[in-house]
């Protein structure tokens, strides 16, 4: 009969236990020195070795030929305990034997001396399931047991064990097993079972085990039975019905781009492939957590990463989000996952979650607003005041708009507006780029952010009749640039490049366009030759 891998490869000595060196070394020392306690309490999450260590300890205290604190597994006592034929070593399930009458029977039988081995051992698993009256009935015999009696209690929920029990036991905390240790153990088991296990697949199984060796071996057993050939990462994804690293990275990229269409398309593809929506969102939450850790602790947090994405990919994605956005995304994912238990359509819930992640403006809660504000604050701190380029208006529509708009009111007291000849000189190659580089080195943000050689820059420089004109995209840019210290810095750099003094002036590009005499002559030419029709005279 086939035996599950986690049962077949259960540790038989303390040295076989993975990832619990502090616990196993202490127990071995107590056995060698003979300084055993009368009651032990093993605590920790599932699959970390609590029950295995309890059985090893039961064998070690009764072994006829112990070896440096480990049982020999060859003597009559060890073989009897392994086979379950020893009546003096009892494993009790507290979940089904949690009444006070069960503890009374245990207490009445415990007073008798063992018949087959040296010590009578009671292993009470999931001891937190005992009732209050059962705990009270157990207090006296745990506090003052006979010399031949040993209690080993195991629990995953320490907070449910009364303090009166805790004070009577030696407590050992079993920590979660590291991913590297689980992956190494899986490779060992795969070698023993002739399973062709890829390193990437072992790391994925170790991550999914979440610190539990039993979970990792169960997942390996499931994937190996479903995949006859090489067990690689893609085979693990297919067998377990999870999205995978590449798909999670693509989804997160779509969220960073605020591209709901791409995110829904990826989700639809995963749904058609039979991927579990809860597992997919859980992987997305793990990736979000990794990005939060990389932003909060770029160096110290490397060991805390879950391994959902490669380091370079995660670092690149982390730079595209703010802390507020990541907190909002994590909250949204956790709320959606929590609602899956009572949801009638998980696909719909996942789609709504992705839409809210891609478009934070759809929600007006405090976290969504905070995420948008943090994005604006980071842009302001970086001096990024650029605006998206305005949509280009067709020539005929622009002419209609200018002809239909009423003329501005004339102000007799207003000073005459300074105009510049429109004949432009040929700018030397790289002139404006060199001016921008020099100004950015001399000035500080946010003013320096306006000077860029990009054609979309809010400030463009042109030489007009020996004068350098700074054409500003809007009134706000003009107000920021039109200061003596800014104009002086531009003039010094331009003079150094051209070898002569260059006057500098800043104008509003839109106002300059309205008063351009060349444009007026062009319009008049169009009217005379009938190229521009439907203009109101």
PDB file of C-alpha atoms in Angstrom, residues 150-278:
ATOM      1  CA  UNK A 150       6.241  11.723  31.276  1.00  0.00           C
ATOM      2  CA  UNK A 151       3.760  14.155  29.659  1.00  0.00           C
ATOM      3  CA  UNK A 152       4.380  15.714  26.244  1.00  0.00           C
ATOM      4  CA  UNK A 153       1.774  18.289  25.227  1.00  0.00           C
ATOM      5  CA  UNK A 154       1.604  19.773  21.717  1.00  0.00           C
ATOM      6  CA  UNK A 155      -0.466  22.714  20.488  1.00  0.00           C
ATOM      7  CA  UNK A 156      -0.702  25.215  17.636  1.00  0.00           C
ATOM      8  CA  UNK A 157      -2.626  27.775  19.710  1.00  0.00           C
ATOM      9  CA  UNK A 158      -0.640  28.572  22.817  1.00  0.00           C
ATOM     10  CA  UNK A 159      -2.955  31.401  23.923  1.00  0.00           C
ATOM     11  CA  UNK A 160      -5.740  28.868  24.606  1.00  0.00           C
ATOM     12  CA  UNK A 161      -3.689  26.896  27.129  1.00  0.00           C
ATOM     13  CA  UNK A 162      -4.317  28.050  30.734  1.00  0.00           C
ATOM     14  CA  UNK A 163      -1.476  29.678  32.614  1.00  0.00           C
ATOM     15  CA  UNK A 164      -1.705  26.987  35.293  1.00  0.00           C
ATOM     16  CA  UNK A 165      -0.684  24.382  32.714  1.00  0.00           C
ATOM     17  CA  UNK A 166       2.042  26.584  31.225  1.00  0.00           C
ATOM     18  CA  UNK A 167       3.717  27.060  34.589  1.00  0.00           C
ATOM     19  CA  UNK A 168       3.998  23.289  35.118  1.00  0.00           C
ATOM     20  CA  UNK A 169       5.702  22.486  31.786  1.00  0.00           C
ATOM     21  CA  UNK A 170       8.960  23.173  30.030  1.00  0.00           C
ATOM     22  CA  UNK A 171       7.965  25.099  26.948  1.00  0.00           C
ATOM     23  CA  UNK A 172       9.707  24.699  23.568  1.00  0.00           C
ATOM     24  CA  UNK A 173       8.737  26.972  20.675  1.00  0.00           C
ATOM     25  CA  UNK A 174       9.068  25.454  17.196  1.00  0.00           C
ATOM     26  CA  UNK A 175       9.729  28.159  14.614  1.00  0.00           C
ATOM     27  CA  UNK A 176       8.639  28.145  10.997  1.00  0.00           C
ATOM     28  CA  UNK A 177      11.084  26.310   8.794  1.00  0.00           C
ATOM     29  CA  UNK A 178      12.986  28.463   6.308  1.00  0.00           C
ATOM     30  CA  UNK A 179      12.366  28.146   2.589  1.00  0.00           C
ATOM     31  CA  UNK A 180      15.965  27.088   1.948  1.00  0.00           C
ATOM     32  CA  UNK A 181      15.697  24.239   4.479  1.00  0.00           C
ATOM     33  CA  UNK A 182      12.378  23.058   3.035  1.00  0.00           C
ATOM     34  CA  UNK A 183      13.716  23.171  -0.531  1.00  0.00           C
ATOM     35  CA  UNK A 184      16.799  21.172   0.473  1.00  0.00           C
ATOM     36  CA  UNK A 185      14.663  18.531   2.201  1.00  0.00           C
ATOM     37  CA  UNK A 186      12.364  18.304  -0.821  1.00  0.00           C
ATOM     38  CA  UNK A 187      15.380  17.743  -3.062  1.00  0.00           C
ATOM     39  CA  UNK A 188      16.554  14.949  -0.756  1.00  0.00           C
ATOM     40  CA  UNK A 189      13.154  13.247  -0.759  1.00  0.00           C
ATOM     41  CA  UNK A 190      12.863  13.666  -4.539  1.00  0.00           C
ATOM     42  CA  UNK A 191      16.263  12.002  -4.987  1.00  0.00           C
ATOM     43  CA  UNK A 192      15.241   9.095  -2.764  1.00  0.00           C
ATOM     44  CA  UNK A 193      11.972   8.665  -4.692  1.00  0.00           C
ATOM     45  CA  UNK A 194      13.595   9.104  -8.154  1.00  0.00           C
ATOM     46  CA  UNK A 195      11.609  12.300  -8.828  1.00  0.00           C
ATOM     47  CA  UNK A 196      13.205  14.715 -11.297  1.00  0.00           C
ATOM     48  CA  UNK A 197      12.634  17.898  -9.274  1.00  0.00           C
ATOM     49  CA  UNK A 198      13.867  21.184 -10.713  1.00  0.00           C
ATOM     50  CA  UNK A 199      15.451  23.761  -8.388  1.00  0.00           C
ATOM     51  CA  UNK A 200      12.882  26.417  -9.340  1.00  0.00           C
ATOM     52  CA  UNK A 201      10.029  23.996  -8.634  1.00  0.00           C
ATOM     53  CA  UNK A 202      11.530  23.147  -5.231  1.00  0.00           C
ATOM     54  CA  UNK A 203      11.688  26.847  -4.333  1.00  0.00           C
ATOM     55  CA  UNK A 204       8.073  27.363  -5.393  1.00  0.00           C
ATOM     56  CA  UNK A 205       6.910  24.401  -3.304  1.00  0.00           C
ATOM     57  CA  UNK A 206       8.946  25.684  -0.348  1.00  0.00           C
ATOM     58  CA  UNK A 207       7.299  29.091  -0.641  1.00  0.00           C
ATOM     59  CA  UNK A 208       3.813  27.592  -0.843  1.00  0.00           C
ATOM     60  CA  UNK A 209       4.542  25.414   2.210  1.00  0.00           C
ATOM     61  CA  UNK A 210       4.627  28.614   4.315  1.00  0.00           C
ATOM     62  CA  UNK A 211       7.102  27.272   6.857  1.00  0.00           C
ATOM     63  CA  UNK A 212       5.551  23.801   7.222  1.00  0.00           C
ATOM     64  CA  UNK A 213       7.569  20.750   6.138  1.00  0.00           C
ATOM     65  CA  UNK A 214       4.489  18.546   6.029  1.00  0.00           C
ATOM     66  CA  UNK A 215       2.765  20.940   3.616  1.00  0.00           C
ATOM     67  CA  UNK A 216       5.819  20.969   1.372  1.00  0.00           C
ATOM     68  CA  UNK A 217       6.003  17.170   1.220  1.00  0.00           C
ATOM     69  CA  UNK A 218       2.266  16.910   0.553  1.00  0.00           C
ATOM     70  CA  UNK A 219       2.545  19.372  -2.346  1.00  0.00           C
ATOM     71  CA  UNK A 220       5.524  17.454  -3.730  1.00  0.00           C
ATOM     72  CA  UNK A 221       3.535  14.223  -3.483  1.00  0.00           C
ATOM     73  CA  UNK A 222       0.618  15.793  -5.362  1.00  0.00           C
ATOM     74  CA  UNK A 223       2.728  17.329  -8.139  1.00  0.00           C
ATOM     75  CA  UNK A 224       4.880  14.220  -8.618  1.00  0.00           C
ATOM     76  CA  UNK A 225       1.818  12.003  -9.073  1.00  0.00           C
ATOM     77  CA  UNK A 226       0.362  14.404 -11.675  1.00  0.00           C
ATOM     78  CA  UNK A 227       3.582  14.953 -13.663  1.00  0.00           C
ATOM     79  CA  UNK A 228       5.372  11.811 -14.896  1.00  0.00           C
ATOM     80  CA  UNK A 229       8.344  13.659 -16.396  1.00  0.00           C
ATOM     81  CA  UNK A 230      10.485  16.492 -15.084  1.00  0.00           C
ATOM     82  CA  UNK A 231       8.829  18.465 -12.322  1.00  0.00           C
ATOM     83  CA  UNK A 232       9.611  22.081 -13.214  1.00  0.00           C
ATOM     84  CA  UNK A 233       8.071  25.421 -12.239  1.00  0.00           C
ATOM     85  CA  UNK A 234       5.462  25.401 -15.005  1.00  0.00           C
ATOM     86  CA  UNK A 235       4.359  21.893 -14.055  1.00  0.00           C
ATOM     87  CA  UNK A 236       3.878  23.017 -10.446  1.00  0.00           C
ATOM     88  CA  UNK A 237       1.790  26.002 -11.581  1.00  0.00           C
ATOM     89  CA  UNK A 238      -0.367  23.792 -13.786  1.00  0.00           C
ATOM     90  CA  UNK A 239      -0.876  21.077 -11.169  1.00  0.00           C
ATOM     91  CA  UNK A 240      -1.707  23.414  -8.289  1.00  0.00           C
ATOM     92  CA  UNK A 241      -3.763  25.846 -10.391  1.00  0.00           C
ATOM     93  CA  UNK A 242      -1.844  28.996  -9.505  1.00  0.00           C
ATOM     94  CA  UNK A 243      -0.978  31.912 -11.767  1.00  0.00           C
ATOM     95  CA  UNK A 244       2.804  31.964 -11.601  1.00  0.00           C
ATOM     96  CA  UNK A 245       5.526  34.590 -11.409  1.00  0.00           C
ATOM     97  CA  UNK A 246       5.244  35.908 -14.959  1.00  0.00           C
ATOM     98  CA  UNK A 247       1.489  36.395 -14.818  1.00  0.00           C
ATOM     99  CA  UNK A 248       1.672  38.118 -11.426  1.00  0.00           C
ATOM    100  CA  UNK A 249       4.360  40.442 -12.751  1.00  0.00           C
ATOM    101  CA  UNK A 250       2.232  41.246 -15.806  1.00  0.00           C
ATOM    102  CA  UNK A 251      -0.790  41.989 -13.618  1.00  0.00           C
ATOM    103  CA  UNK A 252       1.239  44.266 -11.349  1.00  0.00           C
ATOM    104  CA  UNK A 253       2.663  46.071 -14.381  1.00  0.00           C
ATOM    105  CA  UNK A 254      -0.875  46.684 -15.662  1.00  0.00           C
ATOM    106  CA  UNK A 255      -1.823  48.093 -12.256  1.00  0.00           C
ATOM    107  CA  UNK A 256       1.233  50.370 -12.298  1.00  0.00           C
ATOM    108  CA  UNK A 257       0.239  51.587 -15.781  1.00  0.00           C
ATOM    109  CA  UNK A 258      -3.381  52.117 -14.624  1.00  0.00           C
ATOM    110  CA  UNK A 259      -4.355  49.913 -17.552  1.00  0.00           C
ATOM    111  CA  UNK A 260      -7.575  48.194 -16.522  1.00  0.00           C
ATOM    112  CA  UNK A 261      -8.075  46.741 -19.996  1.00  0.00           C
ATOM    113  CA  UNK A 262      -4.771  44.835 -19.887  1.00  0.00           C
ATOM    114  CA  UNK A 263      -5.402  43.631 -16.312  1.00  0.00           C
ATOM    115  CA  UNK A 264      -8.847  42.256 -17.206  1.00  0.00           C
ATOM    116  CA  UNK A 265      -7.441  40.562 -20.299  1.00  0.00           C
ATOM    117  CA  UNK A 266      -4.779  38.777 -18.227  1.00  0.00           C
ATOM    118  CA  UNK A 267      -7.378  37.792 -15.632  1.00  0.00           C
ATOM    119  CA  UNK A 268      -9.683  36.382 -18.324  1.00  0.00           C
ATOM    120  CA  UNK A 269      -6.818  34.298 -19.734  1.00  0.00           C
ATOM    121  CA  UNK A 270      -5.988  32.889 -16.293  1.00  0.00           C
ATOM    122  CA  UNK A 271      -9.667  32.150 -15.619  1.00  0.00           C
ATOM    123  CA  UNK A 272      -9.979  30.292 -18.932  1.00  0.00           C
ATOM    124  CA  UNK A 273      -6.934  28.211 -17.965  1.00  0.00           C
ATOM    125  CA  UNK A 274      -8.690  27.119 -14.774  1.00  0.00           C
ATOM    126  CA  UNK A 275      -6.561  29.127 -12.344  1.00  0.00           C
ATOM    127  CA  UNK A 276      -8.022  29.625  -8.893  1.00  0.00           C
ATOM    128  CA  UNK A 277      -9.022  33.254  -8.325  1.00  0.00           C
ATOM    129  CA  UNK A 278      -8.196  33.122  -4.619  1.00  0.00           C
TER     130      UNK A 278
END
